[in-house]
Amino acid sequence: MVTYGELSAFDRMAADARLAPDLERRAAMSEMAAVEIANYGRLAARLGALGVDPETAMKPYIDVLGAYHDSTEPRDWLEALTKAYVGDGVADDFFREVAAFIDEPDRQLVLDVLHGSRYQGFAVAEIRAAITADPKVANRLSMWARRLVGEALSQATRVSGQRPALIALIIDRAGDQAAVQQLFRRMTIAHTARMSAAGLNN
Amino acid sequence: MVTYGELSAFDRMAADARLAPDLERRAAMSEMAAVEIANYGRLAARLGALGVDPETAMKPYIDVLGAYHDSTEPRDWLEALTKAYVGDGVADDFFREVAAFIDEPDRQLVLDVLHGSRYQGFAVAEIRAAITADPKVANRLSMWARRLVGEALSQATRVSGQRPALIALIIDRAGDQAAVQQLFRRMTIAHTARMSAAGLNN
């Protein structure tokens, strides 16, 4: 799921870079996309080393990740940035939580491919600047972020129905239902903090 | 021109990767695109170090490179690969010739960002395999390659009309008109060899 997530993130961010208002910003998002495909290479190599065909391993996630991206096609640069920041942020939080349940060296590999702070700093600075220039932007992007989270949860529910092994991993390793609830509470808190950091409201 | 060439090559190759018949090939072209944006970063940094705003320096080439790409939008994976192989090959030959006329360290930087042989090997192997599977493909891709070269020459003529300094650089540094003709003869020979290597005819 992480591997195909990287491959599709590359594709979508590369396309979203076209929404940039100037070449410098277009290059910045293109460079972010390039990080995703480099991460893809590391993950695909690890799958290969485990004797798993990357194509086969990724196949179950093509539809859900495609549906998420298709239903959250940004219409402008700020929506693209917000998607990269909020959408990838929530996904990162989830993968970070799940990484705690898997063994090394895979745990570290998953943590390594999560998005760095430099990346988030760029999105936050751009979104805040846009809100300063036009305060109405905050409301529009807050609504957009809620839609992103809604679509992500919708697809996550779909995956969990189709891939019970993923749910079993989380519930078994977390320990009990209360621990799973705590996991989602941590994710909610992190999401709220991320929204505030960019001047958005939940 | 090289800097914007890299930025637009990233954009177009990232989009063309969607034409790949499977995820492995899609990833391979996405990785090629990522190399272009990494090269863009090196070139933009060098422009900055020279006190030139990359955006200003790239602006004169946006229209011509955009026109080239718009008029050579691949319809399938083999056209995309042929474009990456033939189109970038001709551009590389041209930039390699012009690099000989500029001073270090810029000469080496331009040579560094030209496409490596690994990249060309992948395209050649794919094109040859497709021709083996269906010999008619050779004719179709040969025609496509001629169109690519035609469109590239058309835009090169446009650039030379708009940017006399580029032509002056070549003519002055090459020495005389005969030397310029030799330059284009070398490019023609290299192009023919490249076509043959992929099983295409000129």
Coordinates of C-alpha atoms in Angstrom, one line a residue:
Chain A
M1 CA 0.0 0.0 0.0
V2 CA 2.8 2.4 0.8
T3 CA 4.7 1.4 -2.4
Y4 CA 1.7 2.0 -4.6
G5 CA 1.0 5.1 -2.6
E6 CA 4.4 6.5 -3.6
L7 CA 4.0 5.6 -7.2
S8 CA 0.5 7.3 -7.5
A9 CA 1.7 10.2 -5.4
F10 CA 4.4 10.8 -7.9
D11 CA 2.0 10.7 -10.7
R12 CA -0.6 13.1 -9.1
M13 CA 2.0 15.6 -7.7
A14 CA 3.8 15.7 -11.1
A15 CA 0.4 16.6 -12.7
D16 CA -0.5 19.0 -9.9
A17 CA 2.8 20.9 -10.4
R18 CA 1.2 22.3 -13.6
L19 CA -1.1 24.3 -11.4
A20 CA 1.8 26.3 -9.9
P21 CA 1.6 30.0 -10.5
D22 CA 5.3 30.3 -11.6
L23 CA 8.2 28.1 -12.7
E24 CA 9.9 28.1 -9.3
R25 CA 6.8 26.8 -7.5
R26 CA 6.2 24.3 -10.3
A27 CA 9.8 23.1 -9.9
A28 CA 9.3 22.8 -6.1
M29 CA 6.3 20.5 -6.4
S30 CA 8.0 18.6 -9.2
E31 CA 10.9 18.0 -6.8
M32 CA 8.5 16.8 -4.1
A33 CA 7.1 14.3 -6.7
A34 CA 10.6 13.1 -7.5
V35 CA 11.1 12.2 -3.8
E36 CA 8.0 10.0 -4.0
I37 CA 9.4 8.0 -6.9
A38 CA 12.8 7.6 -5.2
N39 CA 10.9 6.2 -2.2
Y40 CA 9.0 4.0 -4.5
G41 CA 12.2 2.5 -5.8
R42 CA 13.4 1.7 -2.3
L43 CA 10.1 0.0 -1.4
A44 CA 9.9 -1.9 -4.6
A45 CA 13.4 -3.1 -4.1
R46 CA 12.6 -4.3 -0.6
L47 CA 9.5 -6.2 -1.9
G48 CA 11.7 -7.8 -4.5
A49 CA 14.2 -8.8 -1.8
L50 CA 11.4 -10.4 0.1
G51 CA 10.5 -12.4 -2.9
V52 CA 7.3 -10.5 -3.6
D53 CA 6.6 -9.2 -7.1
P54 CA 5.9 -5.4 -6.6
E55 CA 3.2 -5.4 -9.3
T56 CA 1.3 -8.2 -7.5
A57 CA 1.7 -6.6 -4.1
M58 CA 0.5 -3.2 -5.3
K59 CA -2.5 -4.5 -7.3
P60 CA -5.0 -4.6 -4.5
Y61 CA -4.5 -0.8 -3.8
I62 CA -4.7 0.5 -7.3
D63 CA -8.5 1.0 -7.3
V64 CA -8.8 2.6 -3.8
L65 CA -5.9 5.0 -4.3
G66 CA -7.1 5.8 -7.8
A67 CA -10.6 6.5 -6.4
Y68 CA -9.1 8.8 -3.7
H69 CA -7.1 10.8 -6.2
D70 CA -9.9 10.9 -8.8
S71 CA -12.4 12.3 -6.2
T72 CA -9.9 14.9 -4.9
E73 CA -8.5 16.4 -8.1
P74 CA -7.2 19.8 -7.1
R75 CA -8.6 22.7 -9.2
D76 CA -5.9 25.2 -8.3
W77 CA -2.4 25.5 -6.8
L78 CA -3.7 26.0 -3.2
E79 CA -5.9 23.0 -3.4
A80 CA -2.9 21.0 -4.7
L81 CA -0.7 22.2 -1.9
T82 CA -3.4 21.5 0.7
K83 CA -3.9 18.1 -0.7
A84 CA -0.1 17.4 -0.5
Y85 CA 0.0 18.7 3.1
V86 CA -3.3 17.4 4.6
G87 CA -3.8 14.3 2.6
D88 CA -0.2 13.1 2.8
G89 CA -0.1 14.2 6.4
V90 CA -3.0 11.9 7.4
A91 CA -1.6 9.0 5.4
D92 CA 1.8 9.5 7.0
D93 CA 0.3 9.5 10.4
F94 CA -1.4 6.2 9.6
F95 CA 1.7 4.6 8.2
R96 CA 3.8 5.8 11.1
E97 CA 1.3 4.1 13.5
V98 CA 1.3 0.9 11.5
A99 CA 5.1 0.9 11.2
A100 CA 5.3 0.5 14.9
F101 CA 3.6 -2.9 14.4
I102 CA 6.0 -4.3 11.8
D103 CA 9.5 -5.7 12.2
E104 CA 12.8 -4.1 11.3
P105 CA 14.2 -3.3 8.8
D106 CA 10.8 -2.7 7.3
R107 CA 9.7 -0.4 10.1
Q108 CA 12.6 1.9 9.5
L109 CA 12.1 1.8 5.8
V110 CA 8.5 2.9 6.1
L111 CA 9.5 5.7 8.6
D112 CA 12.2 6.8 6.1
V113 CA 9.8 7.3 3.2
L114 CA 7.4 9.4 5.2
H115 CA 7.4 13.0 4.1
G116 CA 10.0 15.3 5.7
S117 CA 9.4 18.5 7.5
R118 CA 11.0 20.6 4.7
Y119 CA 8.2 19.5 2.5
Q120 CA 5.5 20.4 5.1
G121 CA 7.2 23.7 5.8
F122 CA 6.9 24.8 2.1
A123 CA 3.2 24.0 2.0
V124 CA 2.5 25.7 5.3
A125 CA 4.3 28.9 4.2
E126 CA 2.4 29.0 0.9
I127 CA -1.0 28.4 2.5
R128 CA -0.4 31.0 5.3
A129 CA 0.8 33.6 2.8
A130 CA -2.4 33.0 0.7
I131 CA -4.6 33.4 3.7
T132 CA -2.8 36.6 4.7
A133 CA -3.4 38.0 1.2
D134 CA -7.0 36.9 1.2
P135 CA -8.6 35.7 4.5
K136 CA -11.5 34.1 2.6
V137 CA -9.0 31.5 1.4
A138 CA -8.9 29.9 4.9
N139 CA -12.5 28.9 4.8
R140 CA -12.3 27.5 1.2
L141 CA -9.2 25.5 2.0
S142 CA -10.6 24.3 5.4
M143 CA -13.6 22.9 3.5
W144 CA -11.4 21.3 0.9
A145 CA -9.3 19.7 3.7
R146 CA -12.4 18.3 5.3
R147 CA -13.4 16.8 1.9
L148 CA -9.9 15.3 1.5
V149 CA -10.1 13.6 4.9
G150 CA -13.7 12.4 4.2
E151 CA -12.6 10.8 0.9
A152 CA -9.5 9.3 2.5
L153 CA -11.6 7.7 5.3
S154 CA -14.1 6.5 2.7
Q155 CA -11.4 4.7 0.8
A156 CA -9.7 3.5 4.0
T157 CA -13.0 1.8 5.0
R158 CA -13.1 0.2 1.5
V159 CA -9.6 -1.1 1.9
S160 CA -10.3 -2.5 5.4
G161 CA -13.2 -4.4 4.0
Q162 CA -11.1 -5.9 1.2
R163 CA -7.9 -6.4 3.1
P164 CA -8.8 -7.9 6.5
A165 CA -5.1 -8.9 7.0
L166 CA -4.3 -5.2 7.4
I167 CA -6.9 -4.7 10.0
A168 CA -5.9 -7.9 11.8
L169 CA -2.3 -6.6 11.9
I170 CA -3.4 -3.4 13.6
I171 CA -5.8 -4.9 16.1
D172 CA -3.5 -7.8 17.0
R173 CA -0.4 -5.7 17.4
A174 CA -2.1 -2.8 19.1
G175 CA -3.3 -5.2 21.7
D176 CA -7.0 -4.4 22.1
Q177 CA -9.8 -2.3 20.8
A178 CA -9.0 0.5 23.3
A179 CA -5.4 0.7 21.8
V180 CA -6.9 1.0 18.3
Q181 CA -9.1 3.8 19.5
Q182 CA -6.1 5.5 21.0
L183 CA -4.3 5.2 17.6
F184 CA -7.1 7.0 15.8
R185 CA -7.3 9.6 18.6
R186 CA -3.6 10.3 18.1
M187 CA -4.2 10.7 14.4
T188 CA -7.1 13.1 15.0
I189 CA -5.0 15.2 17.3
A190 CA -2.1 15.3 14.8
H191 CA -4.5 16.3 12.0
T192 CA -6.0 19.1 14.1
A193 CA -2.5 20.4 14.9
R194 CA -1.5 20.2 11.2
M195 CA -4.6 22.2 10.2
S196 CA -3.9 24.9 12.8
A197 CA -0.3 25.2 11.7
A198 CA -1.4 26.1 8.2
G199 CA -4.1 28.5 9.5
L200 CA -7.0 26.2 8.7
N201 CA -9.8 25.1 10.9
N202 CA -11.1 21.6 11.4
Chain B
M1 CA 17.2 26.6 -22.6
V2 CA 18.6 23.4 -21.0
T3 CA 17.2 24.4 -17.6
Y4 CA 13.6 24.8 -18.9
G5 CA 14.1 21.8 -21.1
E6 CA 14.7 19.7 -18.0
L7 CA 11.6 21.2 -16.2
S8 CA 9.3 20.6 -19.2
A9 CA 10.9 17.1 -19.8
F10 CA 10.0 16.2 -16.2
D11 CA 6.4 17.3 -16.7
R12 CA 5.9 15.5 -20.0
M13 CA 7.7 12.3 -19.0
A14 CA 5.7 12.1 -15.8
A15 CA 2.5 12.4 -17.8
D16 CA 3.7 10.0 -20.4
A17 CA 4.4 7.4 -17.7
R18 CA 0.7 6.9 -17.5
L19 CA 0.8 5.3 -20.9
A20 CA 2.9 2.5 -19.6
P21 CA 1.4 -1.0 -19.9
D22 CA 2.3 -2.0 -16.4
L23 CA 3.4 -0.5 -13.0
E24 CA 7.0 -1.6 -13.4
R25 CA 7.4 0.3 -16.7
R26 CA 5.3 3.2 -15.4
A27 CA 7.8 3.4 -12.5
A28 CA 10.8 3.2 -14.9
M29 CA 9.6 6.2 -16.9
S30 CA 8.7 8.1 -13.7
E31 CA 12.2 7.5 -12.4
M32 CA 13.6 8.9 -15.7
A33 CA 11.4 12.0 -15.2
A34 CA 12.8 12.3 -11.6
V35 CA 16.3 12.5 -13.1
E36 CA 15.2 15.5 -15.2
I37 CA 14.0 17.4 -12.2
A38 CA 17.1 16.7 -10.3
N39 CA 19.1 18.1 -13.2
Y40 CA 16.8 21.1 -13.3
G41 CA 17.8 21.8 -9.7
R42 CA 21.5 21.7 -10.5
L43 CA 21.0 24.1 -13.5
A44 CA 18.7 26.5 -11.6
A45 CA 21.2 26.6 -8.7
R46 CA 24.0 27.5 -11.2
L47 CA 21.9 30.2 -12.8
G48 CA 21.3 31.6 -9.3
A49 CA 25.0 31.5 -8.5
L50 CA 25.6 33.5 -11.7
G51 CA 23.2 36.1 -10.5
V52 CA 20.5 35.2 -13.0
D53 CA 16.9 34.6 -12.0
P54 CA 16.1 31.1 -13.3
E55 CA 12.5 32.2 -14.1
T56 CA 13.7 35.1 -16.3
A57 CA 16.3 33.0 -18.0
M58 CA 13.8 30.3 -18.8
K59 CA 11.0 32.5 -20.0
P60 CA 12.1 32.9 -23.7
Y61 CA 12.0 29.1 -24.1
I62 CA 8.6 28.4 -22.6
D63 CA 6.7 28.9 -25.8
V64 CA 8.9 26.9 -28.2
L65 CA 9.4 24.0 -25.9
G66 CA 5.7 24.0 -25.1
A67 CA 4.9 24.1 -28.8
Y68 CA 7.3 21.1 -29.4
H69 CA 5.7 19.0 -26.7
D70 CA 2.1 20.0 -27.6
S71 CA 2.7 19.0 -31.2
T72 CA 4.3 15.7 -30.2
E73 CA 1.9 14.3 -27.6
P74 CA 2.5 10.5 -27.6
R75 CA -0.7 8.4 -28.1
D76 CA 0.8 5.3 -26.6
W77 CA 3.6 3.8 -24.6
L78 CA 5.9 3.1 -27.7
E79 CA 5.4 6.6 -29.0
A80 CA 6.3 8.0 -25.5
L81 CA 9.4 5.8 -25.4
T82 CA 10.4 6.8 -28.9
K83 CA 10.0 10.4 -28.0
A84 CA 12.2 10.1 -24.9
Y85 CA 14.8 8.2 -27.0
V86 CA 14.8 10.1 -30.3
G87 CA 13.7 13.6 -29.2
D88 CA 15.9 13.7 -26.2
G89 CA 18.7 12.1 -28.2
V90 CA 18.7 14.9 -30.8
A91 CA 18.5 17.6 -28.1
D92 CA 21.3 16.0 -26.2
D93 CA 23.5 15.9 -29.3
F94 CA 22.8 19.6 -29.9
F95 CA 23.6 20.6 -26.3
R96 CA 26.7 18.4 -26.3
E97 CA 27.9 20.4 -29.4
V98 CA 27.1 23.7 -27.9
A99 CA 28.7 22.8 -24.6
A100 CA 32.0 22.6 -26.4
F101 CA 31.7 26.4 -27.0
I102 CA 31.0 27.4 -23.4
D103 CA 33.5 27.7 -20.5
E104 CA 34.0 25.5 -17.5
P105 CA 32.4 24.7 -15.1
D106 CA 29.2 25.2 -17.2
R107 CA 30.5 23.0 -20.0
Q108 CA 30.8 20.0 -17.6
L109 CA 27.4 20.8 -16.0
V110 CA 25.7 20.7 -19.3
L111 CA 27.5 17.4 -20.2
D112 CA 26.5 16.0 -16.8
V113 CA 22.8 16.6 -17.3
L114 CA 22.6 14.9 -20.7
H115 CA 20.8 11.6 -20.6
G116 CA 22.8 8.6 -19.6
S117 CA 23.2 5.4 -21.5
R118 CA 21.1 3.4 -19.0
Y119 CA 18.1 5.4 -20.0
Q120 CA 18.7 4.9 -23.7
G121 CA 19.3 1.2 -23.2
F122 CA 15.8 0.8 -21.6
A123 CA 14.1 2.6 -24.6
V124 CA 16.1 0.6 -27.2
A125 CA 15.3 -2.7 -25.5
E126 CA 11.5 -1.9 -25.3
I127 CA 11.3 -0.6 -28.9
R128 CA 13.2 -3.6 -30.3
A129 CA 11.1 -6.1 -28.3
A130 CA 7.9 -4.4 -29.7
I131 CA 9.2 -4.6 -33.3
T132 CA 10.1 -8.3 -32.8
A133 CA 6.6 -9.0 -31.5
D134 CA 5.0 -7.0 -34.4
P135 CA 7.3 -5.9 -37.3
K136 CA 4.7 -3.3 -38.5
V137 CA 5.6 -1.3 -35.4
A138 CA 9.0 -0.4 -37.0
N139 CA 7.3 1.6 -39.8
R140 CA 4.9 3.3 -37.5
L141 CA 7.6 4.4 -35.0
S142 CA 10.0 5.4 -37.8
M143 CA 7.3 7.8 -39.1
W144 CA 6.7 9.1 -35.6
A145 CA 10.4 9.7 -35.1
R146 CA 10.6 11.6 -38.4
R147 CA 7.7 13.8 -37.1
L148 CA 9.5 14.3 -33.8
V149 CA 12.7 15.5 -35.6
G150 CA 10.6 17.7 -38.0
E151 CA 8.8 19.4 -35.1
A152 CA 12.1 19.8 -33.2
L153 CA 13.7 21.5 -36.2
S154 CA 10.7 23.7 -36.7
Q155 CA 10.9 24.9 -33.1
A156 CA 14.8 25.2 -33.3
T157 CA 14.3 27.5 -36.3
R158 CA 11.8 29.6 -34.3
V159 CA 14.3 29.9 -31.4
S160 CA 17.1 30.8 -33.7
G161 CA 15.0 33.7 -35.1
Q162 CA 14.1 34.9 -31.6
R163 CA 17.5 34.3 -29.9
P164 CA 20.2 35.5 -32.3
A165 CA 22.7 35.4 -29.4
L166 CA 22.5 31.6 -29.4
I167 CA 23.2 31.4 -33.1
A168 CA 26.0 33.9 -32.7
L169 CA 27.6 31.8 -30.0
I170 CA 27.6 28.7 -32.3
I171 CA 28.9 30.5 -35.4
D172 CA 31.5 32.6 -33.6
R173 CA 32.8 29.7 -31.5
A174 CA 32.6 27.1 -34.3
G175 CA 34.9 29.3 -36.4
D176 CA 33.1 29.5 -39.7
Q177 CA 30.1 28.4 -41.7
A178 CA 31.8 25.1 -42.8
A179 CA 32.3 24.2 -39.1
V180 CA 28.6 24.8 -38.4
Q181 CA 27.7 22.6 -41.3
Q182 CA 30.0 19.9 -39.8
L183 CA 28.2 20.2 -36.5
F184 CA 24.9 19.5 -38.1
R185 CA 26.4 16.7 -40.1
R186 CA 27.7 15.1 -36.9
M187 CA 24.2 15.4 -35.4
T188 CA 22.6 13.8 -38.5
I189 CA 25.0 10.9 -38.3
A190 CA 24.4 10.4 -34.6
H191 CA 20.6 10.5 -35.2
T192 CA 20.8 7.9 -38.0
A193 CA 22.9 5.6 -35.7
R194 CA 20.4 6.0 -32.9
M195 CA 17.5 5.1 -35.1
S196 CA 19.3 2.0 -36.4
A197 CA 20.2 0.9 -32.8
A198 CA 16.4 0.8 -32.0
G199 CA 15.5 -1.0 -35.3
L200 CA 14.0 2.2 -36.8
N201 CA 14.8 3.6 -40.3
N202 CA 15.5 7.2 -41.0

